[in-house]
Amino acid sequence: MKTHLEDIAEIIRLENEDENKSCILPYTREQHMAAIEDENMAHVSVWDKSSGKITGFIILCGITNPNKSLEFRRIVISEKGKGIGRQCIRLIKEYCFISLRFNKLWLDVFQDNERASNLYKSEGFCLDGILRDEIKTDDGYRSLLLMSILESEYS
């Protein structure tokens, strides 16, 4: 479901949970608002039907990209290990390759985020390269893995 402006506070809370914050660079309220309102982006909330609460969100960028390449910019899921993230990734691939008829879905992930990179690999993403020491942190630098899946690899 498309994220609504009134959901931003909960989205920011999810981003800033310890387990999530270490895996992403949290957005400000203004950045989330801009993503929600940008026609080139999809900012989607993940809801738990039984509780009626937001359990995560996804940001995609490049919806209008003439090169048919979609950036899988962010996924945050509050409850790990329940298959919710995997289910979301499968829906994102379907959206990219079936609905949008794009050629490529790509992402970057911190090199030390093995849980996420292993999930992406198991879902058909291939390593395209490494951006060494790309992100400056208080503790030094972190590298990013660039990964993608092509329409021809999607099944």
PDB file of C-alpha atoms in Angstrom:
ATOM      1  CA  MET A   1       0.000   0.000   0.000  1.00  0.00           C
ATOM      2  CA  LYS A   2       1.295   3.457  -0.918  1.00  0.00           C
ATOM      3  CA  THR A   3       2.741   5.196   2.117  1.00  0.00           C
ATOM      4  CA  HIS A   4       0.705   8.149   3.353  1.00  0.00           C
ATOM      5  CA  LEU A   5       2.179  11.287   4.892  1.00  0.00           C
ATOM      6  CA  GLU A   6       0.561  10.424   8.238  1.00  0.00           C
ATOM      7  CA  ASP A   7       2.590   7.169   8.271  1.00  0.00           C
ATOM      8  CA  ILE A   8       5.974   8.918   8.210  1.00  0.00           C
ATOM      9  CA  ALA A   9       6.435   9.032  11.999  1.00  0.00           C
ATOM     10  CA  GLU A  10       6.038   5.238  12.203  1.00  0.00           C
ATOM     11  CA  ILE A  11       8.332   4.740   9.198  1.00  0.00           C
ATOM     12  CA  ILE A  12      11.026   6.852  10.886  1.00  0.00           C
ATOM     13  CA  ARG A  13      10.570   4.884  14.116  1.00  0.00           C
ATOM     14  CA  LEU A  14      11.102   1.611  12.208  1.00  0.00           C
ATOM     15  CA  GLU A  15      14.211   2.974  10.493  1.00  0.00           C
ATOM     16  CA  ASN A  16      15.717   3.970  13.814  1.00  0.00           C
ATOM     17  CA  GLU A  17      15.288   0.598  15.520  1.00  0.00           C
ATOM     18  CA  ASP A  18      18.801  -0.603  16.405  1.00  0.00           C
ATOM     19  CA  GLU A  19      18.648  -3.665  14.144  1.00  0.00           C
ATOM     20  CA  ASN A  20      17.543  -1.550  11.158  1.00  0.00           C
ATOM     21  CA  LYS A  21      19.565   1.615  11.710  1.00  0.00           C
ATOM     22  CA  SER A  22      22.867  -0.224  11.320  1.00  0.00           C
ATOM     23  CA  CYS A  23      21.820  -1.474   7.858  1.00  0.00           C
ATOM     24  CA  ILE A  24      20.669   1.794   6.276  1.00  0.00           C
ATOM     25  CA  LEU A  25      21.197   5.541   6.280  1.00  0.00           C
ATOM     26  CA  PRO A  26      17.928   6.776   7.836  1.00  0.00           C
ATOM     27  CA  TYR A  27      15.966   9.438   5.986  1.00  0.00           C
ATOM     28  CA  THR A  28      14.696  12.660   7.478  1.00  0.00           C
ATOM     29  CA  ARG A  29      10.981  13.414   7.539  1.00  0.00           C
ATOM     30  CA  GLU A  30      11.534  15.721   4.559  1.00  0.00           C
ATOM     31  CA  GLN A  31      13.299  13.000   2.557  1.00  0.00           C
ATOM     32  CA  HIS A  32      10.422  10.587   3.162  1.00  0.00           C
ATOM     33  CA  MET A  33       7.885  13.260   2.192  1.00  0.00           C
ATOM     34  CA  ALA A  34       9.797  13.961  -1.018  1.00  0.00           C
ATOM     35  CA  ALA A  35       9.963  10.227  -1.856  1.00  0.00           C
ATOM     36  CA  ILE A  36       6.218   9.809  -1.264  1.00  0.00           C
ATOM     37  CA  GLU A  37       5.394  12.754  -3.523  1.00  0.00           C
ATOM     38  CA  ASP A  38       7.913  11.962  -6.302  1.00  0.00           C
ATOM     39  CA  GLU A  39       6.262  10.350  -9.356  1.00  0.00           C
ATOM     40  CA  ASN A  40       9.574   8.652 -10.171  1.00  0.00           C
ATOM     41  CA  MET A  41       9.536   6.823  -6.834  1.00  0.00           C
ATOM     42  CA  ALA A  42       7.343   4.287  -5.089  1.00  0.00           C
ATOM     43  CA  HIS A  43       7.240   4.549  -1.276  1.00  0.00           C
ATOM     44  CA  VAL A  44       5.200   1.576  -0.097  1.00  0.00           C
ATOM     45  CA  SER A  45       4.238   0.529   3.433  1.00  0.00           C
ATOM     46  CA  VAL A  46       4.106  -3.100   4.534  1.00  0.00           C
ATOM     47  CA  TRP A  47       1.183  -3.793   6.858  1.00  0.00           C
ATOM     48  CA  ASP A  48       0.401  -6.658   9.229  1.00  0.00           C
ATOM     49  CA  LYS A  49      -3.237  -7.495   8.484  1.00  0.00           C
ATOM     50  CA  SER A  50      -3.903  -9.065  11.883  1.00  0.00           C
ATOM     51  CA  SER A  51      -2.632  -6.121  13.948  1.00  0.00           C
ATOM     52  CA  GLY A  52      -3.376  -3.364  11.429  1.00  0.00           C
ATOM     53  CA  LYS A  53       0.101  -1.922  12.016  1.00  0.00           C
ATOM     54  CA  ILE A  54       2.927  -0.975   9.676  1.00  0.00           C
ATOM     55  CA  THR A  55       5.683  -3.578   9.884  1.00  0.00           C
ATOM     56  CA  GLY A  56       7.980  -2.144   7.247  1.00  0.00           C
ATOM     57  CA  PHE A  57       8.354  -0.170   4.065  1.00  0.00           C
ATOM     58  CA  ILE A  58       9.994  -0.220   0.647  1.00  0.00           C
ATOM     59  CA  ILE A  59      11.361   2.568  -1.544  1.00  0.00           C
ATOM     60  CA  LEU A  60      11.868   2.073  -5.285  1.00  0.00           C
ATOM     61  CA  CYS A  61      13.337   4.700  -7.593  1.00  0.00           C
ATOM     62  CA  GLY A  62      13.323   4.992 -11.361  1.00  0.00           C
ATOM     63  CA  ILE A  63       9.667   4.279 -12.129  1.00  0.00           C
ATOM     64  CA  THR A  64       9.931   6.617 -15.155  1.00  0.00           C
ATOM     65  CA  ASN A  65      13.465   5.568 -16.152  1.00  0.00           C
ATOM     66  CA  PRO A  66      13.592   5.248 -19.967  1.00  0.00           C
ATOM     67  CA  ASN A  67      16.470   2.770 -19.594  1.00  0.00           C
ATOM     68  CA  LYS A  68      14.081   0.325 -17.875  1.00  0.00           C
ATOM     69  CA  SER A  69      16.336  -0.004 -14.818  1.00  0.00           C
ATOM     70  CA  LEU A  70      14.675   0.179 -11.380  1.00  0.00           C
ATOM     71  CA  GLU A  71      16.575   0.943  -8.205  1.00  0.00           C
ATOM     72  CA  PHE A  72      15.506  -1.058  -5.161  1.00  0.00           C
ATOM     73  CA  ARG A  73      16.543   1.728  -2.810  1.00  0.00           C
ATOM     74  CA  ARG A  74      15.343   0.522   0.560  1.00  0.00           C
ATOM     75  CA  ILE A  75      13.530  -2.171   2.471  1.00  0.00           C
ATOM     76  CA  VAL A  76      12.997  -2.101   6.221  1.00  0.00           C
ATOM     77  CA  ILE A  77      11.092  -4.896   7.937  1.00  0.00           C
ATOM     78  CA  SER A  78      10.636  -4.819  11.705  1.00  0.00           C
ATOM     79  CA  GLU A  79      10.135  -8.535  12.286  1.00  0.00           C
ATOM     80  CA  LYS A  80      13.102 -10.514  11.026  1.00  0.00           C
ATOM     81  CA  GLY A  81      13.135 -14.226  10.276  1.00  0.00           C
ATOM     82  CA  LYS A  82       9.456 -14.593   9.363  1.00  0.00           C
ATOM     83  CA  GLY A  83       9.859 -14.504   5.575  1.00  0.00           C
ATOM     84  CA  ILE A  84       8.252 -11.077   5.210  1.00  0.00           C
ATOM     85  CA  GLY A  85      11.330  -9.561   3.565  1.00  0.00           C
ATOM     86  CA  ARG A  86      11.614 -12.463   1.107  1.00  0.00           C
ATOM     87  CA  GLN A  87       7.930 -12.151   0.220  1.00  0.00           C
ATOM     88  CA  CYS A  88       8.387  -8.399  -0.361  1.00  0.00           C
ATOM     89  CA  ILE A  89      11.411  -8.976  -2.596  1.00  0.00           C
ATOM     90  CA  ARG A  90       9.422 -11.425  -4.703  1.00  0.00           C
ATOM     91  CA  LEU A  91       6.618  -8.877  -5.069  1.00  0.00           C
ATOM     92  CA  ILE A  92       9.140  -6.184  -6.028  1.00  0.00           C
ATOM     93  CA  LYS A  93      10.615  -8.434  -8.728  1.00  0.00           C
ATOM     94  CA  GLU A  94       7.130  -9.162 -10.041  1.00  0.00           C
ATOM     95  CA  TYR A  95       6.297  -5.452 -10.075  1.00  0.00           C
ATOM     96  CA  CYS A  96       9.567  -4.620 -11.871  1.00  0.00           C
ATOM     97  CA  PHE A  97       9.505  -7.353 -14.496  1.00  0.00           C
ATOM     98  CA  ILE A  98       5.807  -8.121 -14.990  1.00  0.00           C
ATOM     99  CA  SER A  99       3.981  -4.861 -14.238  1.00  0.00           C
ATOM    100  CA  LEU A 100       6.580  -2.305 -15.363  1.00  0.00           C
ATOM    101  CA  ARG A 101       8.213  -4.617 -17.937  1.00  0.00           C
ATOM    102  CA  PHE A 102      11.647  -3.346 -16.934  1.00  0.00           C
ATOM    103  CA  ASN A 103      14.941  -4.999 -17.847  1.00  0.00           C
ATOM    104  CA  LYS A 104      16.859  -4.585 -14.589  1.00  0.00           C
ATOM    105  CA  LEU A 105      16.330  -4.334 -10.831  1.00  0.00           C
ATOM    106  CA  TRP A 106      19.384  -3.202  -8.895  1.00  0.00           C
ATOM    107  CA  LEU A 107      20.392  -2.300  -5.352  1.00  0.00           C
ATOM    108  CA  ASP A 108      23.280  -1.550  -3.077  1.00  0.00           C
ATOM    109  CA  VAL A 109      23.780  -3.132   0.329  1.00  0.00           C
ATOM    110  CA  PHE A 110      26.445  -2.686   2.979  1.00  0.00           C
ATOM    111  CA  GLN A 111      29.121  -5.325   2.439  1.00  0.00           C
ATOM    112  CA  ASP A 112      28.959  -6.332   6.107  1.00  0.00           C
ATOM    113  CA  ASN A 113      25.173  -6.870   5.961  1.00  0.00           C
ATOM    114  CA  GLU A 114      25.466 -10.586   5.237  1.00  0.00           C
ATOM    115  CA  ARG A 115      21.861 -11.351   6.167  1.00  0.00           C
ATOM    116  CA  ALA A 116      20.567  -9.031   3.436  1.00  0.00           C
ATOM    117  CA  SER A 117      23.177  -9.866   0.783  1.00  0.00           C
ATOM    118  CA  ASN A 118      22.581 -13.602   1.273  1.00  0.00           C
ATOM    119  CA  LEU A 119      18.824 -13.054   0.921  1.00  0.00           C
ATOM    120  CA  TYR A 120      19.336 -11.086  -2.303  1.00  0.00           C
ATOM    121  CA  LYS A 121      21.638 -13.801  -3.693  1.00  0.00           C
ATOM    122  CA  SER A 122      19.073 -16.475  -2.839  1.00  0.00           C
ATOM    123  CA  GLU A 123      16.480 -14.425  -4.745  1.00  0.00           C
ATOM    124  CA  GLY A 124      18.575 -14.341  -7.918  1.00  0.00           C
ATOM    125  CA  PHE A 125      20.538 -11.095  -7.521  1.00  0.00           C
ATOM    126  CA  CYS A 126      24.110 -11.192  -8.829  1.00  0.00           C
ATOM    127  CA  LEU A 127      27.095  -9.218  -7.581  1.00  0.00           C
ATOM    128  CA  ASP A 128      27.943  -6.437 -10.039  1.00  0.00           C
ATOM    129  CA  GLY A 129      30.755  -4.851  -8.045  1.00  0.00           C
ATOM    130  CA  ILE A 130      31.951  -3.311  -4.809  1.00  0.00           C
ATOM    131  CA  LEU A 131      32.129   0.372  -3.955  1.00  0.00           C
ATOM    132  CA  ARG A 132      35.027   0.249  -1.520  1.00  0.00           C
ATOM    133  CA  ASP A 133      34.917   2.574   1.527  1.00  0.00           C
ATOM    134  CA  GLU A 134      31.940   4.395   0.005  1.00  0.00           C
ATOM    135  CA  ILE A 135      30.095   5.503   3.156  1.00  0.00           C
ATOM    136  CA  LYS A 136      31.814   7.460   5.962  1.00  0.00           C
ATOM    137  CA  THR A 137      30.669   6.559   9.463  1.00  0.00           C
ATOM    138  CA  ASP A 138      31.747   7.508  12.975  1.00  0.00           C
ATOM    139  CA  ASP A 139      33.849   4.321  13.045  1.00  0.00           C
ATOM    140  CA  GLY A 140      35.498   4.718   9.637  1.00  0.00           C
ATOM    141  CA  TYR A 141      34.196   3.686   6.230  1.00  0.00           C
ATOM    142  CA  ARG A 142      31.825   1.019   4.942  1.00  0.00           C
ATOM    143  CA  SER A 143      31.804  -0.595   1.522  1.00  0.00           C
ATOM    144  CA  LEU A 144      28.729  -1.238  -0.610  1.00  0.00           C
ATOM    145  CA  LEU A 145      27.935  -4.259  -2.762  1.00  0.00           C
ATOM    146  CA  LEU A 146      26.162  -3.466  -6.037  1.00  0.00           C
ATOM    147  CA  MET A 147      23.759  -6.238  -6.995  1.00  0.00           C
ATOM    148  CA  SER A 148      21.200  -6.717  -9.744  1.00  0.00           C
ATOM    149  CA  ILE A 149      18.857  -9.121 -11.417  1.00  0.00           C
ATOM    150  CA  LEU A 150      17.872  -8.922 -15.073  1.00  0.00           C
ATOM    151  CA  GLU A 151      14.479  -9.695 -16.572  1.00  0.00           C
ATOM    152  CA  SER A 152      16.053 -12.645 -18.416  1.00  0.00           C
ATOM    153  CA  GLU A 153      17.138 -14.090 -15.023  1.00  0.00           C
ATOM    154  CA  TYR A 154      13.732 -13.640 -13.415  1.00  0.00           C
ATOM    155  CA  SER A 155      11.614 -16.739 -12.994  1.00  0.00           C
TER     156      SER A 155
END
